[in-house]
Coordinates of C-alpha atoms in Angstrom, one line a residue:
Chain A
X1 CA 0.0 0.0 0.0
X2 CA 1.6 3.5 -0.7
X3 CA -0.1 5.3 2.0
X4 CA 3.1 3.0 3.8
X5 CA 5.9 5.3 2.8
X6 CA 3.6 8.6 3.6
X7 CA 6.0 10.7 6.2
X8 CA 8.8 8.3 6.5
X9 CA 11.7 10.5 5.4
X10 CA 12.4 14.0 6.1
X11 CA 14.6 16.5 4.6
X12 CA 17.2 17.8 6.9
X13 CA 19.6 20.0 4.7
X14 CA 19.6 21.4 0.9
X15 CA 22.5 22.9 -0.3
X16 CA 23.2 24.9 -4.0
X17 CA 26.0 25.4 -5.5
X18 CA 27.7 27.4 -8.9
X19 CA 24.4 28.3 -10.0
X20 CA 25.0 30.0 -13.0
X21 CA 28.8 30.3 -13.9
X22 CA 31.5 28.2 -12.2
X23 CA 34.5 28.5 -14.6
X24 CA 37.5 26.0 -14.2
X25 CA 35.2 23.3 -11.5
X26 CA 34.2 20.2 -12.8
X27 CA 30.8 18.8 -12.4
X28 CA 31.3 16.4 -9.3
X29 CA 33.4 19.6 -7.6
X30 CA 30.3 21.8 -8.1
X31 CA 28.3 18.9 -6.6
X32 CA 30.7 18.0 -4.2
X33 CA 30.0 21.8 -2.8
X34 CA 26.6 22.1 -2.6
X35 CA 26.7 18.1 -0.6
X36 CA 29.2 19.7 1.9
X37 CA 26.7 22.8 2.4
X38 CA 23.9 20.4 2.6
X39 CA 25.2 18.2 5.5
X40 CA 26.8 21.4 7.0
X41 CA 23.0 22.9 7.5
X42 CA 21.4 19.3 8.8
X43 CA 24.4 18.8 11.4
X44 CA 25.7 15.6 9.6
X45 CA 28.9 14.4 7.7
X46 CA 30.0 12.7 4.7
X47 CA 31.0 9.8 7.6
X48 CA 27.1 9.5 8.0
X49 CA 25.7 8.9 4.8
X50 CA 24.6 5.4 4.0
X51 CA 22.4 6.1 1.2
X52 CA 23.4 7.2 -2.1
X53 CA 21.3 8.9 -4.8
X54 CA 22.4 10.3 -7.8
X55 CA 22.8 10.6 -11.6
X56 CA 24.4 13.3 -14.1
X57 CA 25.1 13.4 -18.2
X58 CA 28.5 13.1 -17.8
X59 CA 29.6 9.5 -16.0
X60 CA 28.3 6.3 -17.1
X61 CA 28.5 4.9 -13.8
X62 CA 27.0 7.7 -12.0
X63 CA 26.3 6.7 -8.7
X64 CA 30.0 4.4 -8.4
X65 CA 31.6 8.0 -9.7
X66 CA 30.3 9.8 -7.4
X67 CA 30.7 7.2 -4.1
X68 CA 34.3 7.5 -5.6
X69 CA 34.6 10.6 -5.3
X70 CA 33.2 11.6 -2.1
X71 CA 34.8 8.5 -0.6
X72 CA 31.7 6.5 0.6
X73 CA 30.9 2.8 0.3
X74 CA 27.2 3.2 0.5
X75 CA 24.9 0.4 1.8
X76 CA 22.3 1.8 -0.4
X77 CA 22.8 3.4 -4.2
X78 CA 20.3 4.3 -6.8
X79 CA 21.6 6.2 -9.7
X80 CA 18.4 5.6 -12.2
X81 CA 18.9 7.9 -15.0
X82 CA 15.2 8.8 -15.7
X83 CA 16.4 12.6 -16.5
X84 CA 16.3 15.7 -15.0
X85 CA 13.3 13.7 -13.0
X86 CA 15.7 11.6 -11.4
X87 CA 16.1 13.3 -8.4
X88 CA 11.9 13.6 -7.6
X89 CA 11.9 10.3 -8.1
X90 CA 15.0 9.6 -5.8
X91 CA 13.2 10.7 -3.0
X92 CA 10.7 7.6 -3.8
X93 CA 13.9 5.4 -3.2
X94 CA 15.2 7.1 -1.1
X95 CA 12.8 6.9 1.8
X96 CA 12.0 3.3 0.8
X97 CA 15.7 2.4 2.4
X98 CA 15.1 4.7 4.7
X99 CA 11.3 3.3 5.8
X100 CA 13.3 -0.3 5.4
X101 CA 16.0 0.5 7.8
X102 CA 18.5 0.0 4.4
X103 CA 20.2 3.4 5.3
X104 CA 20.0 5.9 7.9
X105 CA 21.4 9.3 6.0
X106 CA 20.3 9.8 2.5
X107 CA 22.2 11.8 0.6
X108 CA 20.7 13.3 -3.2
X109 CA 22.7 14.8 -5.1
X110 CA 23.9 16.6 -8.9
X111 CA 26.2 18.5 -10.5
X112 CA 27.1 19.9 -14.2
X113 CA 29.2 22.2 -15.8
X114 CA 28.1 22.4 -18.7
X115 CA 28.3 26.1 -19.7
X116 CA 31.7 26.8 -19.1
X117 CA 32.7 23.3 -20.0
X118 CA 30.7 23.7 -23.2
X119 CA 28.3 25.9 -23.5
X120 CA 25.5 23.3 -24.8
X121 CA 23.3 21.0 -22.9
X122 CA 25.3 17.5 -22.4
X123 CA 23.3 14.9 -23.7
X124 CA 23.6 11.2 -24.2
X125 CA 24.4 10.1 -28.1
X126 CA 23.2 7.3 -28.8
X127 CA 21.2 5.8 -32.4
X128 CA 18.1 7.1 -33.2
X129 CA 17.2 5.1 -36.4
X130 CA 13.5 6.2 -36.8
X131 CA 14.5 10.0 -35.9
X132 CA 17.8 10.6 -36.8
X133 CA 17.2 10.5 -40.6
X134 CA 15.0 13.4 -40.3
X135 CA 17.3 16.1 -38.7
X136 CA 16.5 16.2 -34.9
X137 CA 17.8 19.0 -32.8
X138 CA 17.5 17.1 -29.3
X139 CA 15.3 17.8 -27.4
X140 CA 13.6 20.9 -29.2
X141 CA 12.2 19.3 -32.0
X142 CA 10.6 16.9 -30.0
X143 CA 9.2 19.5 -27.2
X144 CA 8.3 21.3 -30.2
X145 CA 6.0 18.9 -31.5
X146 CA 4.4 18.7 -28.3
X147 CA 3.9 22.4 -28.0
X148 CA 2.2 22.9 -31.6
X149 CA 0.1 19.8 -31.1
X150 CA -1.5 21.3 -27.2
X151 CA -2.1 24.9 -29.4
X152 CA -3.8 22.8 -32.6
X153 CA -6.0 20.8 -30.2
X154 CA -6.6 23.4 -27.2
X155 CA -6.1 26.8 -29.1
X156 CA -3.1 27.9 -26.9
X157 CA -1.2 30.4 -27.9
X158 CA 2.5 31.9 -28.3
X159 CA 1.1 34.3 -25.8
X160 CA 0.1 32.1 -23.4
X161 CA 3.2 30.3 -23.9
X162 CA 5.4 34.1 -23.6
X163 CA 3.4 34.1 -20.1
X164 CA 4.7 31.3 -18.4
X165 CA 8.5 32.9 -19.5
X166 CA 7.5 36.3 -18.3
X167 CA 6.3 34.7 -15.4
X168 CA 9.5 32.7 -14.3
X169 CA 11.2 35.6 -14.9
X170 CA 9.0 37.8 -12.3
X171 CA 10.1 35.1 -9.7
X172 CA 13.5 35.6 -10.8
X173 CA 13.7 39.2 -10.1
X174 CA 13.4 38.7 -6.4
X175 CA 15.7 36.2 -6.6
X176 CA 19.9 37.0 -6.5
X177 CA 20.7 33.7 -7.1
X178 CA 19.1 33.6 -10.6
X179 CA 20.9 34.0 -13.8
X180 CA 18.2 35.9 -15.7
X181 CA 17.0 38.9 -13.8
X182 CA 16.1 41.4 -16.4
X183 CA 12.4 42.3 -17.2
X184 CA 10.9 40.1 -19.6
X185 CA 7.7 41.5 -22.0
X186 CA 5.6 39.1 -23.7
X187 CA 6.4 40.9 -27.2
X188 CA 10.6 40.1 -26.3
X189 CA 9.9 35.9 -26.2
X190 CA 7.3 36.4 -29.4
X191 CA 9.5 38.6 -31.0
X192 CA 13.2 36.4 -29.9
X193 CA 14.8 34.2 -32.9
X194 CA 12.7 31.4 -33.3
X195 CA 14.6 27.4 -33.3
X196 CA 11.8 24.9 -34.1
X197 CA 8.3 26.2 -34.6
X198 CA 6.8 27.6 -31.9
X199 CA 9.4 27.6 -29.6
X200 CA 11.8 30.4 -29.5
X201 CA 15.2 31.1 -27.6
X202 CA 13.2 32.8 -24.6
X203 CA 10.6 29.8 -24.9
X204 CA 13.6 27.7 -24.0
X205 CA 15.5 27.3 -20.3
X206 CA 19.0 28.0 -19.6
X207 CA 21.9 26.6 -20.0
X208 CA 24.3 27.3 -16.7
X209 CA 26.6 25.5 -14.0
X210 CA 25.4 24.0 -11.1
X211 CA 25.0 21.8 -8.1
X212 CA 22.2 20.8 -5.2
X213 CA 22.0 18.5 -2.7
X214 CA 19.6 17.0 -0.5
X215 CA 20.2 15.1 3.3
X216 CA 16.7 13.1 3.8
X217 CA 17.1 11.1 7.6
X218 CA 13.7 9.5 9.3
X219 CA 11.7 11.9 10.9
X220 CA 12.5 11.4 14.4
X221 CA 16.4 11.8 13.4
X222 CA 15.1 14.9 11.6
X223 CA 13.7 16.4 14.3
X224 CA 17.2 16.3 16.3
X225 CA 19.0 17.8 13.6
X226 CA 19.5 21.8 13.1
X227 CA 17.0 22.5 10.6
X228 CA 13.1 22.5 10.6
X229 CA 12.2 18.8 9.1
X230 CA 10.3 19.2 5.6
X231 CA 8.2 16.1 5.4
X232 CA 8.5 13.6 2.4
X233 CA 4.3 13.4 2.4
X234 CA 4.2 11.3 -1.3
X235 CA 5.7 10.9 -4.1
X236 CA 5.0 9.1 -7.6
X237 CA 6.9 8.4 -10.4
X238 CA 6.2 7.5 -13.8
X239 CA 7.1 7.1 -17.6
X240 CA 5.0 6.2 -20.7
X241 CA 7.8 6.2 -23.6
X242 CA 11.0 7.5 -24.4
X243 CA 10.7 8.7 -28.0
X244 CA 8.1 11.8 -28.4
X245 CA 7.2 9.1 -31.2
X246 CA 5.8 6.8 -29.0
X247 CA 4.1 8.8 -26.5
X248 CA 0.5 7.8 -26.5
X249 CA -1.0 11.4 -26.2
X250 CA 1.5 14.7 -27.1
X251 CA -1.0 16.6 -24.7
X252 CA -1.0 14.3 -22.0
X253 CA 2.5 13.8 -19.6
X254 CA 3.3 10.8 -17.5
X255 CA 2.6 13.9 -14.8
X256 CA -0.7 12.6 -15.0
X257 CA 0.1 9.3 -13.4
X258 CA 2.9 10.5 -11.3
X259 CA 0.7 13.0 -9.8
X260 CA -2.3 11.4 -8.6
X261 CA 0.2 8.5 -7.5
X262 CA 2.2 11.5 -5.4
X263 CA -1.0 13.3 -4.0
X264 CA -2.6 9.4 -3.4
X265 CA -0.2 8.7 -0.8
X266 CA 0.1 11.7 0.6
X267 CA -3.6 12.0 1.6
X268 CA -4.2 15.7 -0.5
X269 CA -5.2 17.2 -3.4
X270 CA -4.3 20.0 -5.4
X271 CA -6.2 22.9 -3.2
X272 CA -3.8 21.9 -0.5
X273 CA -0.8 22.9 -2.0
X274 CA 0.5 26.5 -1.5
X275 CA 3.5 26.4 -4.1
X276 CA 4.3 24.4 -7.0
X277 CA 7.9 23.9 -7.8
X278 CA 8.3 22.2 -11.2
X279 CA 10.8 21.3 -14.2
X280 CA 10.7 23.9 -16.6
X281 CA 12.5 22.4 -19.3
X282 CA 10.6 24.7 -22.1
X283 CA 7.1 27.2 -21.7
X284 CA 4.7 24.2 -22.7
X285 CA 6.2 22.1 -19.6
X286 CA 4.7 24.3 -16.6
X287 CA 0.9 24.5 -18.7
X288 CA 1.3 20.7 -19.4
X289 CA 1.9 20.0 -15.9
X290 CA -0.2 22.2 -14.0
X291 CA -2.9 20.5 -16.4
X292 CA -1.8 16.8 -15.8
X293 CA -1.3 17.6 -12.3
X294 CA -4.5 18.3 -11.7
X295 CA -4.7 22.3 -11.2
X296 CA -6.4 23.2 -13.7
X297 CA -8.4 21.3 -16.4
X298 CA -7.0 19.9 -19.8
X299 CA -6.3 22.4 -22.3
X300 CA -6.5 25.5 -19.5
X301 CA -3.1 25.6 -18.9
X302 CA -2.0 28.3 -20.9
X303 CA -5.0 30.1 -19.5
X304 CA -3.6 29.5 -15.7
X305 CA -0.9 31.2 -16.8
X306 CA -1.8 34.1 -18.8
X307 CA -4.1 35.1 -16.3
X308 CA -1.3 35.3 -14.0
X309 CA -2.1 33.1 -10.9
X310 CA 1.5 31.9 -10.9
X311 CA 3.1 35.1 -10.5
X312 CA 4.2 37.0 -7.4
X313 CA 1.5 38.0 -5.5
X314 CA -1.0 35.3 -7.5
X315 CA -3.3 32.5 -6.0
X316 CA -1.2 29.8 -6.9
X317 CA 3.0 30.6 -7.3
X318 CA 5.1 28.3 -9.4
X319 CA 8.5 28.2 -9.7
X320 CA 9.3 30.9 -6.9
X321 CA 12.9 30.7 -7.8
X322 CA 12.6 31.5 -11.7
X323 CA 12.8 28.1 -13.0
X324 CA 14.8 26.8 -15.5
X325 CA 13.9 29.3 -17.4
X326 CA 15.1 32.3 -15.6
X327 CA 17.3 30.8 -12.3
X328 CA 19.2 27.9 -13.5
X329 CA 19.1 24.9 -15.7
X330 CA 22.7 23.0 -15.5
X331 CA 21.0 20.3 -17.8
X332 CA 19.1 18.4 -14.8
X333 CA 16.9 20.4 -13.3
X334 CA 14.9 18.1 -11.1
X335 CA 17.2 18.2 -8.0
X336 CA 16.3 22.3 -7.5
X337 CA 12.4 22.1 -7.5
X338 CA 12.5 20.3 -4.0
X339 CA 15.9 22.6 -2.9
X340 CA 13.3 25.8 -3.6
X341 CA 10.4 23.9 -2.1
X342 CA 12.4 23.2 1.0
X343 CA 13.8 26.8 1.4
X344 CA 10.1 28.3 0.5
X345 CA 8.6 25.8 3.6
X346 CA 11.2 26.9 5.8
X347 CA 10.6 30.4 5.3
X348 CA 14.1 31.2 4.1
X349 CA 13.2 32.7 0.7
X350 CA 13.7 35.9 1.9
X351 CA 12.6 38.8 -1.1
X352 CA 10.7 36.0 -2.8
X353 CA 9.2 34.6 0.3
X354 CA 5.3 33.2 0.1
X355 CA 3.5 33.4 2.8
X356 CA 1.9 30.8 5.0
X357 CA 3.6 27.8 2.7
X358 CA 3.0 25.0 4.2
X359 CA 2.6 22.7 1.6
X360 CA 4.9 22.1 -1.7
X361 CA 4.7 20.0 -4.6
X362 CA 7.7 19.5 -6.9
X363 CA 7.6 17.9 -9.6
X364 CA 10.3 16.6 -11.9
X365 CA 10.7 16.3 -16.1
X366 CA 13.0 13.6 -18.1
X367 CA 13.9 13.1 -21.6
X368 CA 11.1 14.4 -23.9
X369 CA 8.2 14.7 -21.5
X370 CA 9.3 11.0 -21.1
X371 CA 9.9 10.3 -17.1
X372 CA 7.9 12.4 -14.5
X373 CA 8.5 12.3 -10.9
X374 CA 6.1 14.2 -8.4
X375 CA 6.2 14.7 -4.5
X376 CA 4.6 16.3 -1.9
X377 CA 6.8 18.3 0.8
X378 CA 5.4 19.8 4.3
X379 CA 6.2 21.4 7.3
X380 CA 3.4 19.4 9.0
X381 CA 4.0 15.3 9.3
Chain B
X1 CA 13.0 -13.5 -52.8
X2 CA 14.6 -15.9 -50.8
X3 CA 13.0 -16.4 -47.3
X4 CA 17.1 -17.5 -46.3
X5 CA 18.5 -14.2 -47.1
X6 CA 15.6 -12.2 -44.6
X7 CA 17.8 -10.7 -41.4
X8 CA 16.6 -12.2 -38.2
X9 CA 15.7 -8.8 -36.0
X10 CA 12.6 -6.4 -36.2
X11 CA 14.5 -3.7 -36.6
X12 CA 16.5 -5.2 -40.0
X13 CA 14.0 -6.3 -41.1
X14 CA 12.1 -3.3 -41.4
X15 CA 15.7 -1.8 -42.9
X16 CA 15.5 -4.4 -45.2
X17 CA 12.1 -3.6 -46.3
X18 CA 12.9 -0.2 -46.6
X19 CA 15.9 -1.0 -48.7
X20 CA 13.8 -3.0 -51.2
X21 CA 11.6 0.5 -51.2
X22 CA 8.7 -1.2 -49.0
X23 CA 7.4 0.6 -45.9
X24 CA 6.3 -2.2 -43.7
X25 CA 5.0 -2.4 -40.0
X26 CA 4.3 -4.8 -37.7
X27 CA 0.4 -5.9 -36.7
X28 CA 0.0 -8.3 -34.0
X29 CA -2.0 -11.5 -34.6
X30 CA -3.2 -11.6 -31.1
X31 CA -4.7 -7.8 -30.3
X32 CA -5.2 -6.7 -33.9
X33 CA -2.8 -3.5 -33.4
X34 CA -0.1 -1.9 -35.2
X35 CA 2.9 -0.7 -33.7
X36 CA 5.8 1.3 -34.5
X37 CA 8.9 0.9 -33.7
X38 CA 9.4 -2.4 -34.6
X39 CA 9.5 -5.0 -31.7
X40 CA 9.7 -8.3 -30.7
X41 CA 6.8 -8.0 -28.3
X42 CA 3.7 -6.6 -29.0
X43 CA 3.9 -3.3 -27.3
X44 CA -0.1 -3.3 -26.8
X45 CA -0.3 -7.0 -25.7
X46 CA 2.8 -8.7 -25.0
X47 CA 2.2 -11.1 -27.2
X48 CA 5.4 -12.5 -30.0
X49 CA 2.7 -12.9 -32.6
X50 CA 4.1 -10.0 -34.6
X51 CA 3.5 -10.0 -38.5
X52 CA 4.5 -7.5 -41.6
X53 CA 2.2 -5.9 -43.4
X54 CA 2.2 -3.2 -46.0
X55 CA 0.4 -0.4 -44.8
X56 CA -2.1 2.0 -47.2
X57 CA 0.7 4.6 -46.6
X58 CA -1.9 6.9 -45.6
X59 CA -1.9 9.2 -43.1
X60 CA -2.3 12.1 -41.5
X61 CA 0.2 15.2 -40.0
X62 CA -0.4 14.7 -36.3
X63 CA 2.3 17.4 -35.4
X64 CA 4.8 19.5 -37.0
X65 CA 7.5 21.9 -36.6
X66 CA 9.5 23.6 -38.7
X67 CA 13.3 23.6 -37.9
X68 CA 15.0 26.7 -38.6
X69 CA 18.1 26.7 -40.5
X70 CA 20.9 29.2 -42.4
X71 CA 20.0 29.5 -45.8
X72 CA 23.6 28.5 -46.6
X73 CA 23.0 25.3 -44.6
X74 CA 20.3 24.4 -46.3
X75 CA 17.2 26.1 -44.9
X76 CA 14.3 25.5 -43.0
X77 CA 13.0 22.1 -42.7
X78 CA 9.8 20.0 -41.6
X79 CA 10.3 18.2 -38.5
X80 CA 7.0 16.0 -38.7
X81 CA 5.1 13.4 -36.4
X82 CA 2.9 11.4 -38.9
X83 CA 0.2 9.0 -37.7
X84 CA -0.5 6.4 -40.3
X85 CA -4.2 5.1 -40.8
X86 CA -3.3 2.0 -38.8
X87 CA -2.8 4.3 -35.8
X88 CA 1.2 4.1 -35.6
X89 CA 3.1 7.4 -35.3
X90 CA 6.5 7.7 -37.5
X91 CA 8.6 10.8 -37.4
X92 CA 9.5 12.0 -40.6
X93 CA 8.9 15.1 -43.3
X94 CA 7.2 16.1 -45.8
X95 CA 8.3 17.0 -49.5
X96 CA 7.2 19.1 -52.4
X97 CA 5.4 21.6 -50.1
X98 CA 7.3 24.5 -48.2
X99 CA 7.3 23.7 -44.3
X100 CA 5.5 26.6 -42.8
X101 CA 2.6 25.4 -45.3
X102 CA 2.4 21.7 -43.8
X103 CA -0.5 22.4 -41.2
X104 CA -1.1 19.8 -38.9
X105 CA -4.3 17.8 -39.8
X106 CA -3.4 17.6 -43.5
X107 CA -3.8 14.0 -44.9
X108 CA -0.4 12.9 -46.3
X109 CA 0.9 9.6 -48.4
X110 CA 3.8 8.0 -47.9
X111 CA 6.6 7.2 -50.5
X112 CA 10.3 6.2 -49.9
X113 CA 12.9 8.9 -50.9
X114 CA 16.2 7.4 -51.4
X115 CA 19.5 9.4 -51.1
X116 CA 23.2 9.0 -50.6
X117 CA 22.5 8.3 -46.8
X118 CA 19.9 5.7 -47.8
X119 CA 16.3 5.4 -48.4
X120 CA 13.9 7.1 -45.8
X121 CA 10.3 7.3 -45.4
X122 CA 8.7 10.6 -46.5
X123 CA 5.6 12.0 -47.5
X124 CA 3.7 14.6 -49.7
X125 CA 0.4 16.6 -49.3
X126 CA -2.6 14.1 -50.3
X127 CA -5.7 15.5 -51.6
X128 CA -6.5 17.6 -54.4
X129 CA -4.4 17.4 -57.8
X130 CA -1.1 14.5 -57.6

């Protein structure tokens, strides 16, 4: 029964690191940063974790890389590559060792540096016979598709689509960690150099350095450790394909599985939750997943977001950090939706603060809309 | 041709259809579905009762996007998702029509384009004048 794992991890330190530029550090340096500030905050030491989670673009064997490197020998390791989803969903795995009794310190962690190393997103090569022949640019063409069959079948528009940019980007303002803190007009992203019909440069998220960690422990460890616990309430995972050619409906994520699975075992729905923290890989990912994750019907995502309820100040904020779009996007994004989540329900956000947040969702992206990975965060067990 | 000289996998055989200028695709003998990519299990069923068939090579332009390129490299191109009559989805393009005039919803036809980095799937408008 899910309901089993409901509450049986906490988070007891997030840390960030490089976010942005971090010329002449390699990806598990800027990782290996942001786990030192993690366990720094929740009182704990490398010594202490048991539990290893991780994945990146650039090792093979992620997780034995990185247990290398920081010189563990964990009783515990998951290093699924589902994407920049991976590390939602390693908070499913996580707190299964954890509930088990598998591992007592859980540590989640990423790194990249791809800007400075290269100035592209790092992705894996490997043959694709049934696309390749056809000129993909990976993974635009495929979002693409996905964004101009949501407008052909629910009328959205490049405006709507301009919104959810401008809208990270308002979040990003009150944010000095973000990359991108410039105003942003709705004319600017319709108006930008377009890639692959209808997705422009501004329709598209970042590509910067950077590195998070997370430190999840029981709750009753948590609650003797430095920081205010942040609850692991549910979480869900799920995939339907990995080619954008084989996904069963262009309009319809894996978000909608993941999420109901997420909100099942934590016991709430979607008028519970206070902020939504999500993987912004392009402007059709936040109205496909605020759809499939139940805040607003099918086909009124771009909608939610044009009427601004995600913005500062609006009923519902997303991305309070400036997403991928605006903060950061060091090719994974997953692991910084539960980082913001965690610093929003601790009340450490400081200009970008939301008030009374009590309850968070993040939600992960992998591949092309391929892997999605939800959870459910809060202050309250 | 010679039933000895057929490659053993899915996935060559469907090269080796292509090569001989035939788009084929699998439908399963125990659900009645098509599916693409080809398989060795039917992805609807489970089932290894997986035969070829020749499709119409109708279809229609589920999605599309045009990729934008430099003149000098060769221009803009049509980045297409096509779904066949038999309901199986193929990524591919469309010639003989610009790409921002491809709208998605057009009914297309499939015919095998074959080029110096080997044949390929394609397809043109359908409807009115051929």
């Amino acid at each position: 029964m899910s309901a089993d794992l409901r509450s049986k991890a906490a988070i007891a330190g997030v840390g960030l690191y490089g976010l942005g530029e971090a010329p002449g550090e390699t990806h598990l340096e800027i990782m290996a940063r942001a786990v030192n500030s993690a366990l720094d905050e929740a009182g704990l030491s490398l010594r202490d974790v048991d539990g290893l989670f991780t994945s990146n673009m650039n090792n093979l064997l992620a997780g034995v890389s990185v247990a290398e490197y920081l010189g563990i020998v964990p009783k515990f390791t998951d290093a699924t590559n589902f994407g920049g989803s991976a590390f939602v969903a390693f908070l499913q795995s996580a707190t299964m060792a954890i509930a088990s009794g598998m591992c007592d310190v859980a540590l989640i962690c990423y790194g990249s540096n791809q800007r400075t190393a290269s100035g592209k997103l790092v992705s894996p090569v490997e043959p694709q016979p049934y696309e390749a022949p056809y000129g993909p640019r990976n993974p635009i063409s495929a979002y693409a598709l996905a964004t101009a069959r949501h407008m052909y079948q629910y009328g959205t528009t490049r405006e709507q689509l301009a919104e959810v940019a401008v809208s990270m980007r308002e979040w990003a303002k009150l944010n000095p960690d973000a990359f991108k803190r410039d105003p942003l007009s709705v004319e600017e992203v319709l108006n930008a150099r377009m890639i692959a019909d209808p997705l422009s440069v501004l329709d598209c998220c970042l590509v910067t350095d950077g590195g998070g960690a997370v430190v999840l422990v029981s709750p009753e460890r948590a609650k003797s450790l430095p920081k205010t616990p942040v609850y692991m309430r549910g979480v869900g995972v799920a995939h339907t394909h990995k080619s954008i050619m084989e996904m069963p409906d262009l309009t319809v994520s894996p978000a909608a599985i993941s999420g109901p699975r997420a909100f099942a075992m934590a016991g709430v729905g979607p008028q519970d939750i206070d902020i939504v923290e999500l993987y912004d890989a392009f402007t059709i990912n936040p109205i496909l997943f605020m759809e499939d994750l139940g805040f607003c019907e099918k086909g009124k995502g771009g909608t939610f977001f044009s009427e601004g309820h995600s913005r500062p100040g609006g009923r519902l904020p997303v991305n309070t950090n400036g997403g991928g779009l605006s903060c950061a996007h060091p090719g994974m994004y997953g692991i910084f939706t539960i980082i913001e989540a965690v610093q929003q329900l601790r009340g450490e956000a400081g200009a970008r603060q939301v008030r009374d947040c009590g309850i968070a969702l993040v939600h992960g992206n992998g591949g092309t809309l391929a892997s999605q990975a939800t959870a459910i965060l809060a202050l309250e067990r | 041709m010679n039933e000895k000289s057929l490659p053993n996998g899915p996935d060559a055989l469907y090269q080796h259809y292509l090569s001989e200028g035939r788009l084929m695709i699998q439908k399963c003998d125990a659900c009645g579905r098509h599916g693409f990519a080809p398989r060795v299990l039917c992805k609807y069923c489970g089932s290894g009762r997986l035969n070829w068939v020749a499709p119409s090579g109708r279809g229609h332009i589920y999605s599309a996007t045009v990729m934008r390129r430099k003149p000098e490299a060769g221009g803009d191109y049509l980045y297409a998702l096509v779904e066949l009559e038999e309901g199986v989805r193929l990524i591919s393009t469309v010639v003989g029509t610009a790409p921002h005039e491809v709208a998605i919803g057009s009914p297309v036809i499939s015919q095998i384009e074959r080029s110096d980095n080997g044949p390929r799937i394609v397809f043109k408008m359908a409807g009115g004048a051929q």
